[in-house]
């Protein structure tokens, strides 16, 4: 079960010192979410059950050949983004800076070990709106 | 982890008294195996890691709409078969009677809780060859 909250941002932190991943991803189905992702030099297939804040998630390994084969079957746009990993209290803010057609969109995600912690989370000042419940900001919808 | 053996058959048992499922399935990728299946009125997506006798397997739910959407992305043939469930000792023989282009192919599969049990399995007289290690009999290859 993945529990996460999602926010737009008001201003960007200085990003030079943070680790990051280069991500390319696409969808072969939207409900349930079936996603392929290249993260740096690794390839994954992800299945997510229904739901917004908490949903079942499976991450399964792919190889490059399978990734390229499945990318040809993608629905809609291929999304590219840089994901910065920003420590914040005991959490990690994943700051997705979208590229290409979706630029200059930026979305921050934070994952939690429990729904209680998700509910009591105090976001940093540079976060703007909580868009966890807004389907518009789901990557599967951004790919449309 | 799924542990199973696969056999061709020498002769057919009388099937009238056994439960069965009507199965339609197709593949959207072969390595790793990514399969969609309709079994009676239920829909599944299955991911299988590499390997022949023992491999990692995930069965995840699909809905009819997702199944139909993914079927359009299938590689090769859609397989249809009737799967008879035949009790045998403490095991269940799954006897797949293929239809359409693959008819009159029949394959028996038996699943085991451990590799030891798989290795010590004594097949019934009506089984023919053990084809567990023959990639030709993998459904993903039969769909080619």
PDB file of N, CA, C and O in Angstrom, chain B residues 52-108:
ATOM      1  N   UNK B  52      11.795 -21.411 -15.936  1.00  0.00           N
ATOM      2  CA  UNK B  52      10.830 -22.370 -16.484  1.00  0.00           C
ATOM      3  C   UNK B  52      10.042 -23.072 -15.375  1.00  0.00           C
ATOM      4  O   UNK B  52       8.837 -22.908 -15.270  1.00  0.00           O
ATOM      5  N   UNK B  53      10.712 -23.852 -14.503  1.00  0.00           N
ATOM      6  CA  UNK B  53       9.937 -24.562 -13.484  1.00  0.00           C
ATOM      7  C   UNK B  53       9.504 -23.661 -12.327  1.00  0.00           C
ATOM      8  O   UNK B  53       8.392 -23.758 -11.845  1.00  0.00           O
ATOM      9  N   UNK B  54      10.388 -22.798 -11.882  1.00  0.00           N
ATOM     10  CA  UNK B  54      10.059 -21.935 -10.738  1.00  0.00           C
ATOM     11  C   UNK B  54      10.262 -20.479 -11.119  1.00  0.00           C
ATOM     12  O   UNK B  54      11.343 -20.091 -11.533  1.00  0.00           O
ATOM     13  N   UNK B  55       9.229 -19.677 -11.005  1.00  0.00           N
ATOM     14  CA  UNK B  55       9.425 -18.256 -11.265  1.00  0.00           C
ATOM     15  C   UNK B  55       8.425 -17.408 -10.496  1.00  0.00           C
ATOM     16  O   UNK B  55       7.343 -17.850 -10.157  1.00  0.00           O
ATOM     17  N   UNK B  56       8.867 -16.199 -10.222  1.00  0.00           N
ATOM     18  CA  UNK B  56       8.084 -15.205  -9.514  1.00  0.00           C
ATOM     19  C   UNK B  56       6.825 -14.890 -10.303  1.00  0.00           C
ATOM     20  O   UNK B  56       6.901 -14.673 -11.510  1.00  0.00           O
ATOM     21  N   UNK B  57       5.690 -14.842  -9.638  1.00  0.00           N
ATOM     22  CA  UNK B  57       4.462 -14.556 -10.383  1.00  0.00           C
ATOM     23  C   UNK B  57       3.557 -13.622  -9.584  1.00  0.00           C
ATOM     24  O   UNK B  57       3.366 -13.814  -8.393  1.00  0.00           O
ATOM     25  N   UNK B  58       3.006 -12.626 -10.239  1.00  0.00           N
ATOM     26  CA  UNK B  58       2.042 -11.715  -9.624  1.00  0.00           C
ATOM     27  C   UNK B  58       0.760 -11.724 -10.432  1.00  0.00           C
ATOM     28  O   UNK B  58       0.796 -11.512 -11.647  1.00  0.00           O
ATOM     29  N   UNK B  59      -0.354 -11.975  -9.767  1.00  0.00           N
ATOM     30  CA  UNK B  59      -1.668 -11.914 -10.415  1.00  0.00           C
ATOM     31  C   UNK B  59      -2.415 -10.709  -9.894  1.00  0.00           C
ATOM     32  O   UNK B  59      -2.693 -10.632  -8.699  1.00  0.00           O
ATOM     33  N   UNK B  60      -2.739  -9.781 -10.778  1.00  0.00           N
ATOM     34  CA  UNK B  60      -3.361  -8.532 -10.340  1.00  0.00           C
ATOM     35  C   UNK B  60      -4.687  -8.336 -11.056  1.00  0.00           C
ATOM     36  O   UNK B  60      -4.829  -8.699 -12.221  1.00  0.00           O
ATOM     37  N   UNK B  61      -5.674  -7.776 -10.357  1.00  0.00           N
ATOM     38  CA  UNK B  61      -7.000  -7.660 -10.959  1.00  0.00           C
ATOM     39  C   UNK B  61      -7.083  -6.622 -12.077  1.00  0.00           C
ATOM     40  O   UNK B  61      -6.474  -5.559 -12.001  1.00  0.00           O
ATOM     41  N   UNK B  62      -7.851  -6.945 -13.091  1.00  0.00           N
ATOM     42  CA  UNK B  62      -8.212  -5.990 -14.143  1.00  0.00           C
ATOM     43  C   UNK B  62      -9.737  -5.903 -14.188  1.00  0.00           C
ATOM     44  O   UNK B  62     -10.429  -6.774 -13.669  1.00  0.00           O
ATOM     45  N   UNK B  63     -10.239  -4.880 -14.835  1.00  0.00           N
ATOM     46  CA  UNK B  63     -11.671  -4.832 -15.126  1.00  0.00           C
ATOM     47  C   UNK B  63     -11.843  -5.109 -16.629  1.00  0.00           C
ATOM     48  O   UNK B  63     -10.862  -5.174 -17.378  1.00  0.00           O
ATOM     49  N   UNK B  64     -13.098  -5.280 -17.040  1.00  0.00           N
ATOM     50  CA  UNK B  64     -13.350  -5.645 -18.431  1.00  0.00           C
ATOM     51  C   UNK B  64     -12.817  -4.590 -19.402  1.00  0.00           C
ATOM     52  O   UNK B  64     -12.234  -4.915 -20.437  1.00  0.00           O
ATOM     53  N   UNK B  65     -13.001  -3.317 -19.037  1.00  0.00           N
ATOM     54  CA  UNK B  65     -12.563  -2.235 -19.926  1.00  0.00           C
ATOM     55  C   UNK B  65     -11.036  -2.263 -20.118  1.00  0.00           C
ATOM     56  O   UNK B  65     -10.530  -2.136 -21.244  1.00  0.00           O
ATOM     57  N   UNK B  66     -10.317  -2.430 -19.005  1.00  0.00           N
ATOM     58  CA  UNK B  66      -8.855  -2.497 -19.087  1.00  0.00           C
ATOM     59  C   UNK B  66      -8.427  -3.717 -19.905  1.00  0.00           C
ATOM     60  O   UNK B  66      -7.517  -3.640 -20.738  1.00  0.00           O
ATOM     61  N   UNK B  67      -9.113  -4.840 -19.687  1.00  0.00           N
ATOM     62  CA  UNK B  67      -8.779  -6.059 -20.426  1.00  0.00           C
ATOM     63  C   UNK B  67      -8.917  -5.835 -21.934  1.00  0.00           C
ATOM     64  O   UNK B  67      -8.027  -6.171 -22.715  1.00  0.00           O
ATOM     65  N   UNK B  68     -10.038  -5.247 -22.336  1.00  0.00           N
ATOM     66  CA  UNK B  68     -10.281  -5.017 -23.771  1.00  0.00           C
ATOM     67  C   UNK B  68      -9.261  -4.022 -24.336  1.00  0.00           C
ATOM     68  O   UNK B  68      -8.777  -4.188 -25.453  1.00  0.00           O
ATOM     69  N   UNK B  69      -8.939  -2.997 -23.550  1.00  0.00           N
ATOM     70  CA  UNK B  69      -7.960  -2.001 -23.983  1.00  0.00           C
ATOM     71  C   UNK B  69      -6.591  -2.657 -24.206  1.00  0.00           C
ATOM     72  O   UNK B  69      -5.932  -2.424 -25.224  1.00  0.00           O
ATOM     73  N   UNK B  70      -6.189  -3.500 -23.258  1.00  0.00           N
ATOM     74  CA  UNK B  70      -4.873  -4.141 -23.356  1.00  0.00           C
ATOM     75  C   UNK B  70      -4.839  -5.222 -24.431  1.00  0.00           C
ATOM     76  O   UNK B  70      -3.803  -5.472 -25.040  1.00  0.00           O
ATOM     77  N   UNK B  71      -5.997  -5.833 -24.687  1.00  0.00           N
ATOM     78  CA  UNK B  71      -6.055  -6.881 -25.719  1.00  0.00           C
ATOM     79  C   UNK B  71      -5.693  -6.301 -27.087  1.00  0.00           C
ATOM     80  O   UNK B  71      -5.097  -6.985 -27.917  1.00  0.00           O
ATOM     81  N   UNK B  72      -6.044  -5.033 -27.295  1.00  0.00           N
ATOM     82  CA  UNK B  72      -5.681  -4.376 -28.562  1.00  0.00           C
ATOM     83  C   UNK B  72      -4.165  -4.202 -28.703  1.00  0.00           C
ATOM     84  O   UNK B  72      -3.664  -3.965 -29.803  1.00  0.00           O
ATOM     85  N   UNK B  73      -3.455  -4.267 -27.575  1.00  0.00           N
ATOM     86  CA  UNK B  73      -1.994  -4.097 -27.612  1.00  0.00           C
ATOM     87  C   UNK B  73      -1.276  -5.437 -27.639  1.00  0.00           C
ATOM     88  O   UNK B  73      -0.048  -5.490 -27.492  1.00  0.00           O
ATOM     89  N   UNK B  74      -2.023  -6.536 -27.760  1.00  0.00           N
ATOM     90  CA  UNK B  74      -1.422  -7.872 -27.644  1.00  0.00           C
ATOM     91  C   UNK B  74      -0.419  -8.147 -28.755  1.00  0.00           C
ATOM     92  O   UNK B  74      -0.573  -7.686 -29.889  1.00  0.00           O
ATOM     93  N   UNK B  75       0.606  -8.932 -28.413  1.00  0.00           N
ATOM     94  CA  UNK B  75       1.559  -9.450 -29.404  1.00  0.00           C
ATOM     95  C   UNK B  75       1.050 -10.817 -29.857  1.00  0.00           C
ATOM     96  O   UNK B  75       0.806 -11.698 -29.038  1.00  0.00           O
ATOM     97  N   UNK B  76       0.948 -11.016 -31.150  1.00  0.00           N
ATOM     98  CA  UNK B  76       0.601 -12.348 -31.654  1.00  0.00           C
ATOM     99  C   UNK B  76      -0.848 -12.721 -31.390  1.00  0.00           C
ATOM    100  O   UNK B  76      -1.720 -11.859 -31.289  1.00  0.00           O
ATOM    101  N   UNK B  77      -1.086 -14.014 -31.264  1.00  0.00           N
ATOM    102  CA  UNK B  77      -2.438 -14.572 -31.200  1.00  0.00           C
ATOM    103  C   UNK B  77      -3.046 -14.457 -29.800  1.00  0.00           C
ATOM    104  O   UNK B  77      -2.349 -14.529 -28.801  1.00  0.00           O
ATOM    105  N   UNK B  78      -4.363 -14.319 -29.774  1.00  0.00           N
ATOM    106  CA  UNK B  78      -5.112 -14.472 -28.533  1.00  0.00           C
ATOM    107  C   UNK B  78      -5.382 -15.970 -28.374  1.00  0.00           C
ATOM    108  O   UNK B  78      -5.829 -16.627 -29.317  1.00  0.00           O
ATOM    109  N   UNK B  79      -5.060 -16.526 -27.206  1.00  0.00           N
ATOM    110  CA  UNK B  79      -5.237 -17.965 -26.957  1.00  0.00           C
ATOM    111  C   UNK B  79      -6.574 -18.210 -26.258  1.00  0.00           C
ATOM    112  O   UNK B  79      -6.907 -17.499 -25.303  1.00  0.00           O
ATOM    113  N   UNK B  80      -7.329 -19.187 -26.731  1.00  0.00           N
ATOM    114  CA  UNK B  80      -8.539 -19.595 -25.998  1.00  0.00           C
ATOM    115  C   UNK B  80      -8.411 -21.076 -25.668  1.00  0.00           C
ATOM    116  O   UNK B  80      -7.933 -21.877 -26.474  1.00  0.00           O
ATOM    117  N   UNK B  81      -8.845 -21.407 -24.443  1.00  0.00           N
ATOM    118  CA  UNK B  81      -8.730 -22.800 -24.005  1.00  0.00           C
ATOM    119  C   UNK B  81      -9.736 -23.061 -22.899  1.00  0.00           C
ATOM    120  O   UNK B  81     -10.217 -22.124 -22.237  1.00  0.00           O
ATOM    121  N   UNK B  82     -10.072 -24.327 -22.717  1.00  0.00           N
ATOM    122  CA  UNK B  82     -10.866 -24.735 -21.564  1.00  0.00           C
ATOM    123  C   UNK B  82      -9.918 -25.442 -20.613  1.00  0.00           C
ATOM    124  O   UNK B  82      -9.142 -26.307 -21.027  1.00  0.00           O
ATOM    125  N   UNK B  83      -9.939 -25.028 -19.356  1.00  0.00           N
ATOM    126  CA  UNK B  83      -9.049 -25.598 -18.346  1.00  0.00           C
ATOM    127  C   UNK B  83      -9.864 -26.472 -17.397  1.00  0.00           C
ATOM    128  O   UNK B  83     -10.678 -25.964 -16.617  1.00  0.00           O
ATOM    129  N   UNK B  84      -9.657 -27.774 -17.470  1.00  0.00           N
ATOM    130  CA  UNK B  84     -10.333 -28.711 -16.572  1.00  0.00           C
ATOM    131  C   UNK B  84      -9.502 -28.912 -15.312  1.00  0.00           C
ATOM    132  O   UNK B  84      -8.264 -29.006 -15.395  1.00  0.00           O
ATOM    133  N   UNK B  85     -10.170 -28.976 -14.166  1.00  0.00           N
ATOM    134  CA  UNK B  85      -9.488 -29.136 -12.878  1.00  0.00           C
ATOM    135  C   UNK B  85      -9.691 -30.564 -12.399  1.00  0.00           C
ATOM    136  O   UNK B  85     -10.809 -30.952 -12.028  1.00  0.00           O
ATOM    137  N   UNK B  86      -8.640 -31.361 -12.426  1.00  0.00           N
ATOM    138  CA  UNK B  86      -8.736 -32.793 -12.165  1.00  0.00           C
ATOM    139  C   UNK B  86      -7.956 -33.149 -10.904  1.00  0.00           C
ATOM    140  O   UNK B  86      -6.729 -33.051 -10.888  1.00  0.00           O
ATOM    141  N   UNK B  87      -8.653 -33.524  -9.828  1.00  0.00           N
ATOM    142  CA  UNK B  87      -7.937 -33.876  -8.596  1.00  0.00           C
ATOM    143  C   UNK B  87      -7.064 -35.104  -8.827  1.00  0.00           C
ATOM    144  O   UNK B  87      -7.483 -36.052  -9.514  1.00  0.00           O
ATOM    145  N   UNK B  88      -5.871 -35.104  -8.266  1.00  0.00           N
ATOM    146  CA  UNK B  88      -4.942 -36.239  -8.452  1.00  0.00           C
ATOM    147  C   UNK B  88      -4.043 -36.290  -7.225  1.00  0.00           C
ATOM    148  O   UNK B  88      -3.155 -35.449  -7.063  1.00  0.00           O
ATOM    149  N   UNK B  89      -4.287 -37.277  -6.365  1.00  0.00           N
ATOM    150  CA  UNK B  89      -3.565 -37.330  -5.090  1.00  0.00           C
ATOM    151  C   UNK B  89      -3.873 -36.035  -4.359  1.00  0.00           C
ATOM    152  O   UNK B  89      -5.009 -35.571  -4.345  1.00  0.00           O
ATOM    153  N   UNK B  90      -2.897 -35.411  -3.781  1.00  0.00           N
ATOM    154  CA  UNK B  90      -3.148 -34.128  -3.119  1.00  0.00           C
ATOM    155  C   UNK B  90      -3.087 -32.948  -4.076  1.00  0.00           C
ATOM    156  O   UNK B  90      -3.242 -31.808  -3.663  1.00  0.00           O
ATOM    157  N   UNK B  91      -2.883 -33.196  -5.371  1.00  0.00           N
ATOM    158  CA  UNK B  91      -2.683 -32.117  -6.334  1.00  0.00           C
ATOM    159  C   UNK B  91      -3.907 -31.887  -7.211  1.00  0.00           C
ATOM    160  O   UNK B  91      -4.865 -32.662  -7.172  1.00  0.00           O
ATOM    161  N   UNK B  92      -3.845 -30.831  -7.984  1.00  0.00           N
ATOM    162  CA  UNK B  92      -4.860 -30.609  -9.005  1.00  0.00           C
ATOM    163  C   UNK B  92      -4.173 -30.540 -10.363  1.00  0.00           C
ATOM    164  O   UNK B  92      -3.282 -29.702 -10.563  1.00  0.00           O
ATOM    165  N   UNK B  93      -4.583 -31.428 -11.250  1.00  0.00           N
ATOM    166  CA  UNK B  93      -4.082 -31.345 -12.623  1.00  0.00           C
ATOM    167  C   UNK B  93      -4.934 -30.303 -13.343  1.00  0.00           C
ATOM    168  O   UNK B  93      -6.165 -30.374 -13.332  1.00  0.00           O
ATOM    169  N   UNK B  94      -4.278 -29.327 -13.935  1.00  0.00           N
ATOM    170  CA  UNK B  94      -4.981 -28.366 -14.782  1.00  0.00           C
ATOM    171  C   UNK B  94      -4.773 -28.832 -16.223  1.00  0.00           C
ATOM    172  O   UNK B  94      -3.656 -28.766 -16.741  1.00  0.00           O
ATOM    173  N   UNK B  95      -5.842 -29.305 -16.820  1.00  0.00           N
ATOM    174  CA  UNK B  95      -5.724 -29.840 -18.174  1.00  0.00           C
ATOM    175  C   UNK B  95      -6.239 -28.795 -19.164  1.00  0.00           C
ATOM    176  O   UNK B  95      -7.436 -28.488 -19.207  1.00  0.00           O
ATOM    177  N   UNK B  96      -5.326 -28.231 -19.936  1.00  0.00           N
ATOM    178  CA  UNK B  96      -5.677 -27.163 -20.875  1.00  0.00           C
ATOM    179  C   UNK B  96      -5.963 -27.748 -22.254  1.00  0.00           C
ATOM    180  O   UNK B  96      -5.068 -28.292 -22.909  1.00  0.00           O
ATOM    181  N   UNK B  97      -7.217 -27.615 -22.681  1.00  0.00           N
ATOM    182  CA  UNK B  97      -7.623 -28.073 -24.009  1.00  0.00           C
ATOM    183  C   UNK B  97      -7.744 -26.829 -24.878  1.00  0.00           C
ATOM    184  O   UNK B  97      -8.648 -26.006 -24.698  1.00  0.00           O
ATOM    185  N   UNK B  98      -6.804 -26.668 -25.787  1.00  0.00           N
ATOM    186  CA  UNK B  98      -6.730 -25.455 -26.595  1.00  0.00           C
ATOM    187  C   UNK B  98      -7.759 -25.468 -27.713  1.00  0.00           C
ATOM    188  O   UNK B  98      -8.090 -26.521 -28.270  1.00  0.00           O
ATOM    189  N   UNK B  99      -8.246 -24.279 -28.050  1.00  0.00           N
ATOM    190  CA  UNK B  99      -9.230 -24.140 -29.121  1.00  0.00           C
ATOM    191  C   UNK B  99      -8.642 -23.319 -30.269  1.00  0.00           C
ATOM    192  O   UNK B  99      -7.515 -22.848 -30.176  1.00  0.00           O
ATOM    193  N   UNK B 100      -9.422 -23.164 -31.312  1.00  0.00           N
ATOM    194  CA  UNK B 100      -8.983 -22.317 -32.427  1.00  0.00           C
ATOM    195  C   UNK B 100      -7.737 -22.871 -33.096  1.00  0.00           C
ATOM    196  O   UNK B 100      -7.573 -24.084 -33.234  1.00  0.00           O
ATOM    197  N   UNK B 101      -6.858 -21.959 -33.487  1.00  0.00           N
ATOM    198  CA  UNK B 101      -5.645 -22.315 -34.225  1.00  0.00           C
ATOM    199  C   UNK B 101      -4.779 -23.356 -33.532  1.00  0.00           C
ATOM    200  O   UNK B 101      -4.052 -24.098 -34.178  1.00  0.00           O
ATOM    201  N   UNK B 102      -4.788 -23.365 -32.199  1.00  0.00           N
ATOM    202  CA  UNK B 102      -3.896 -24.271 -31.459  1.00  0.00           C
ATOM    203  C   UNK B 102      -4.505 -25.658 -31.246  1.00  0.00           C
ATOM    204  O   UNK B 102      -3.829 -26.594 -30.816  1.00  0.00           O
ATOM    205  N   UNK B 103      -5.799 -25.816 -31.536  1.00  0.00           N
ATOM    206  CA  UNK B 103      -6.445 -27.119 -31.433  1.00  0.00           C
ATOM    207  C   UNK B 103      -5.742 -28.084 -32.372  1.00  0.00           C
ATOM    208  O   UNK B 103      -5.322 -27.676 -33.466  1.00  0.00           O
ATOM    209  N   UNK B 104      -5.523 -29.377 -32.061  1.00  0.00           N
ATOM    210  CA  UNK B 104      -6.010 -30.104 -30.882  1.00  0.00           C
ATOM    211  C   UNK B 104      -4.977 -30.211 -29.759  1.00  0.00           C
ATOM    212  O   UNK B 104      -4.916 -31.232 -29.079  1.00  0.00           O
ATOM    213  N   UNK B 105      -4.184 -29.175 -29.539  1.00  0.00           N
ATOM    214  CA  UNK B 105      -3.170 -29.232 -28.484  1.00  0.00           C
ATOM    215  C   UNK B 105      -3.805 -29.369 -27.094  1.00  0.00           C
ATOM    216  O   UNK B 105      -4.800 -28.693 -26.790  1.00  0.00           O
ATOM    217  N   UNK B 106      -3.220 -30.254 -26.275  1.00  0.00           N
ATOM    218  CA  UNK B 106      -3.653 -30.433 -24.884  1.00  0.00           C
ATOM    219  C   UNK B 106      -2.403 -30.460 -24.003  1.00  0.00           C
ATOM    220  O   UNK B 106      -1.439 -31.167 -24.315  1.00  0.00           O
ATOM    221  N   UNK B 107      -2.399 -29.675 -22.957  1.00  0.00           N
ATOM    222  CA  UNK B 107      -1.259 -29.649 -22.033  1.00  0.00           C
ATOM    223  C   UNK B 107      -1.759 -29.765 -20.596  1.00  0.00           C
ATOM    224  O   UNK B 107      -2.753 -29.125 -20.227  1.00  0.00           O
ATOM    225  N   UNK B 108      -1.086 -30.595 -19.811  1.00  0.00           N
ATOM    226  CA  UNK B 108      -1.431 -30.745 -18.393  1.00  0.00           C
ATOM    227  C   UNK B 108      -0.398 -30.020 -17.542  1.00  0.00           C
ATOM    228  O   UNK B 108       0.803 -30.127 -17.796  1.00  0.00           O
TER     229      UNK B 108
END
